[in-house]
XYZ file of C-alpha atoms in Angstrom:
265
model
C 0.069 0.075 0.064
C 1.248 3.424 -0.902
C 2.253 5.661 1.953
C -0.072 8.520 2.483
C 1.412 11.925 1.672
C 1.611 14.375 4.665
C 1.978 18.208 3.428
C 2.843 19.161 6.947
C 5.741 16.857 7.337
C 6.980 17.494 3.890
C 7.134 21.117 4.644
C 9.248 20.528 7.711
C 11.767 18.306 5.837
C 11.771 20.757 2.960
C 12.562 23.738 4.880
C 15.238 21.935 6.812
C 16.803 20.679 3.635
C 16.754 24.237 1.999
C 18.469 25.879 5.083
C 21.230 23.238 5.115
C 21.575 23.575 1.398
C 21.810 27.282 1.536
C 24.196 27.169 4.435
C 26.623 24.994 2.332
C 26.118 27.278 -0.621
C 27.189 30.410 1.578
C 30.220 28.490 2.903
C 31.169 27.520 -0.700
C 31.057 31.145 -1.645
C 33.151 32.349 1.272
C 35.819 29.749 0.679
C 36.043 30.644 -3.055
C 36.704 34.278 -2.124
C 39.375 33.374 0.477
C 41.088 31.130 -1.925
C 41.081 33.903 -4.553
C 42.758 36.258 -1.978
C 45.301 33.636 -1.084
C 46.103 32.823 -4.713
C 46.863 36.443 -5.291
C 49.058 36.297 -2.267
C 50.988 33.319 -3.323
C 51.359 34.904 -6.799
C 52.882 38.202 -5.587
C 55.005 37.045 -2.506
C 58.604 36.081 -3.397
C 58.658 33.527 -0.554
C 58.503 30.216 -2.487
C 62.014 29.184 -1.266
C 64.565 30.928 0.847
C 67.841 30.745 2.771
C 68.576 28.755 6.074
C 71.248 29.103 8.674
C 73.261 26.796 6.774
C 72.791 28.290 3.428
C 76.110 30.081 1.798
C 74.072 33.058 0.877
C 70.867 35.132 1.862
C 67.663 35.936 -0.078
C 64.466 34.295 -1.026
C 62.968 33.478 -4.695
C 59.189 33.677 -5.709
C 57.732 32.724 -8.960
C 58.925 36.092 -10.859
C 61.027 37.713 -8.060
C 64.412 37.029 -6.434
C 65.504 39.016 -3.337
C 68.741 39.789 -1.676
C 69.599 41.877 1.231
C 71.114 45.304 0.881
C 73.332 45.719 3.857
C 73.733 49.399 3.242
C 70.032 50.062 3.562
C 69.142 47.088 5.935
C 66.347 45.990 3.536
C 65.652 43.181 0.837
C 66.045 44.355 -2.693
C 63.764 42.376 -5.333
C 64.182 42.148 -8.984
C 61.949 40.712 -11.556
C 58.234 41.655 -12.692
C 55.502 39.679 -13.972
C 54.848 42.472 -16.680
C 58.321 42.008 -18.140
C 59.098 38.367 -18.775
C 62.676 39.177 -19.733
C 63.220 40.132 -16.040
C 62.494 36.611 -14.763
C 65.308 34.393 -14.501
C 64.592 31.440 -16.490
C 61.794 29.679 -18.630
C 60.834 27.529 -15.745
C 59.963 30.572 -13.520
C 58.347 32.294 -16.683
C 56.130 29.205 -17.011
C 55.486 29.129 -13.355
C 54.581 32.809 -13.251
C 52.231 32.375 -16.272
C 50.345 29.340 -14.795
C 49.984 31.118 -11.159
C 48.853 34.239 -12.661
C 46.415 32.699 -14.933
C 45.069 30.596 -11.965
C 44.617 33.827 -10.023
C 42.907 35.508 -12.761
C 40.519 32.549 -13.083
C 39.594 32.966 -9.518
C 38.961 36.588 -9.880
C 36.523 35.682 -12.440
C 34.913 33.100 -10.442
C 34.398 35.481 -7.589
C 32.923 37.944 -9.972
C 30.686 35.231 -11.378
C 28.908 35.006 -8.066
C 27.114 38.096 -8.952
C 25.447 36.123 -11.705
C 23.250 34.416 -9.182
C 21.107 37.416 -9.136
C 20.279 37.247 -12.891
C 21.146 33.894 -14.236
C 19.913 30.380 -13.379
C 21.681 29.116 -10.329
C 22.409 25.629 -11.767
C 24.385 27.230 -14.693
C 26.266 29.543 -12.283
C 27.350 26.600 -10.170
C 28.545 24.732 -13.235
C 30.508 27.573 -14.403
C 32.289 28.375 -11.241
C 33.001 24.704 -10.609
C 34.663 24.397 -14.207
C 36.545 27.639 -13.571
C 37.868 26.216 -10.036
C 39.012 23.046 -11.653
C 40.882 24.959 -14.366
C 42.528 27.068 -11.425
C 43.539 23.884 -9.757
C 45.062 22.278 -12.784
C 47.102 25.452 -13.368
C 48.293 25.713 -9.863
C 49.252 22.086 -9.934
C 51.203 22.681 -13.209
C 53.019 25.656 -11.689
C 54.026 23.775 -8.486
C 55.478 20.926 -10.592
C 57.441 23.244 -13.031
C 58.921 25.622 -10.454
C 61.478 23.343 -8.907
C 63.081 22.652 -12.588
C 64.285 26.220 -12.326
C 66.408 25.746 -9.201
C 69.787 25.233 -11.190
C 69.686 29.090 -11.927
C 72.975 30.758 -10.737
C 71.118 33.213 -8.696
C 69.210 30.477 -6.865
C 72.702 28.416 -6.271
C 74.075 31.620 -4.814
C 71.628 31.544 -2.100
C 71.069 27.651 -1.811
C 74.583 26.474 -2.661
C 76.183 24.499 -5.313
C 74.138 21.464 -4.371
C 70.869 22.855 -5.700
C 69.825 22.043 -8.971
C 66.642 20.764 -10.924
C 64.360 19.579 -8.166
C 67.231 19.657 -5.571
C 66.740 22.454 -3.079
C 70.334 22.328 -1.688
C 70.844 24.255 1.585
C 67.546 26.061 1.153
C 63.960 25.355 2.484
C 60.340 25.612 0.980
C 58.847 28.829 2.255
C 55.039 29.498 3.358
C 53.912 30.748 0.020
C 55.096 27.590 -1.869
C 53.262 25.599 0.727
C 50.107 27.905 0.396
C 50.135 27.089 -3.436
C 50.264 23.365 -2.902
C 47.334 23.680 -0.409
C 45.455 25.697 -2.924
C 45.509 22.933 -5.347
C 43.395 20.678 -3.058
C 41.355 23.592 -2.055
C 40.327 24.570 -5.500
C 39.612 20.877 -6.411
C 37.470 20.439 -3.453
C 35.572 23.660 -4.152
C 35.116 22.575 -7.747
C 33.595 19.305 -6.733
C 31.423 20.849 -4.110
C 30.173 23.338 -6.780
C 29.265 20.407 -9.156
C 27.431 18.729 -6.072
C 25.324 21.877 -5.447
C 24.642 22.201 -9.054
C 23.207 18.735 -9.111
C 21.178 19.027 -5.933
C 19.853 22.300 -7.445
C 18.893 20.617 -10.584
C 16.962 17.937 -8.839
C 15.228 20.463 -6.845
C 14.113 22.345 -9.999
C 12.672 19.231 -11.761
C 11.296 17.111 -8.923
C 7.972 15.675 -9.866
C 5.001 15.211 -7.487
C 5.502 11.343 -7.480
C 7.500 10.265 -4.587
C 8.918 13.693 -3.987
C 8.122 17.405 -2.559
C 7.601 20.123 -5.140
C 6.205 23.643 -4.751
C 2.767 22.568 -5.645
C 2.884 20.032 -2.870
C 3.825 22.659 -0.238
C 0.368 24.049 -0.229
C 1.356 27.605 -1.453
C 4.886 27.646 0.217
C 7.447 29.403 -1.837
C 10.664 27.271 -2.505
C 12.703 30.552 -2.763
C 11.536 32.495 0.139
C 10.126 29.714 2.266
C 7.150 31.904 3.135
C 3.362 31.370 2.782
C 2.224 32.883 -0.496
C -0.988 34.829 -0.811
C -3.777 32.496 -1.830
C -6.908 33.551 -3.644
C -10.085 33.566 -1.793
C -12.744 31.310 -3.382
C -16.225 33.023 -3.457
C -18.842 31.158 -1.278
C -22.780 31.561 -2.093
C -24.774 31.713 0.778
C -28.674 31.410 0.800
C -30.441 33.484 3.439
C -32.315 31.337 6.130
C -35.903 32.457 5.180
C -35.336 31.480 1.601
C -34.149 28.124 2.849
C -37.075 27.792 4.971
C -39.609 28.709 2.308
C -37.932 26.527 -0.308
C -38.112 23.647 2.364
C -41.872 24.111 2.852
C -42.462 24.635 -0.908
C -40.528 21.328 -1.605
C -42.506 19.382 0.949
C -46.005 20.516 -0.165
C -45.001 19.651 -3.690
C -43.941 16.382 -2.601
C -47.291 15.642 -0.622
C -49.316 16.895 -3.614
C -47.291 14.565 -5.949
C -48.066 11.675 -3.728
C -51.862 12.297 -3.469
C -52.030 12.522 -7.134
C -50.199 9.208 -7.489
C -52.787 7.579 -5.160
C -55.573 8.885 -7.351
């Protein structure tokens, strides 16, 4: 036997589901904005590798900058710019600069695309942002893999020693910006999967049918977007005065008696 549908119970579960769904959407949006900021920080900070107490030299290196201490001024002087590729040390660092920069640009586009929720279908926006975050993760992965191939540069060996080379760090260590970029790969990939998951759940919510599921029509006038009771039209009710009802009853009874007497005759 089919289970009887209870609209009140359906509303309770539906509202609870929508509340949790929207909380996850907000969390996903906040994490996307945070990763966009951290991506930009990892791109501009020349703290991917740096010296240690046992290093023969002093300084640190980023994706497009290399910095050395200026003893006369007591500060670090950095060289290199992402707008001038000739100022970057080698091709490996240029490729790293390209991939990290494009990854940061993609995340900026993703954050800007959050505004599309107000004018486009939410399922489309989730899929678009998920694809962009997946591309960002792939580009950041390529940057982190290519970057160590440039450690054989002479400027890097001046800091890390002659034992440094391609994928050999020598006497230097990995700094926080490189670690942040590696963590960003997993962050962007998880955000991408979560975006696809939210899009799939949103699609199911939009296209559910009344058979075995709860839809807007099953919610007795409750709105799925605002979860508030919609104004329902009032159906007109025709009423008859009591006097007319009594007169109609007496007339019908007399008519029935007359018809019975005629039938007996």
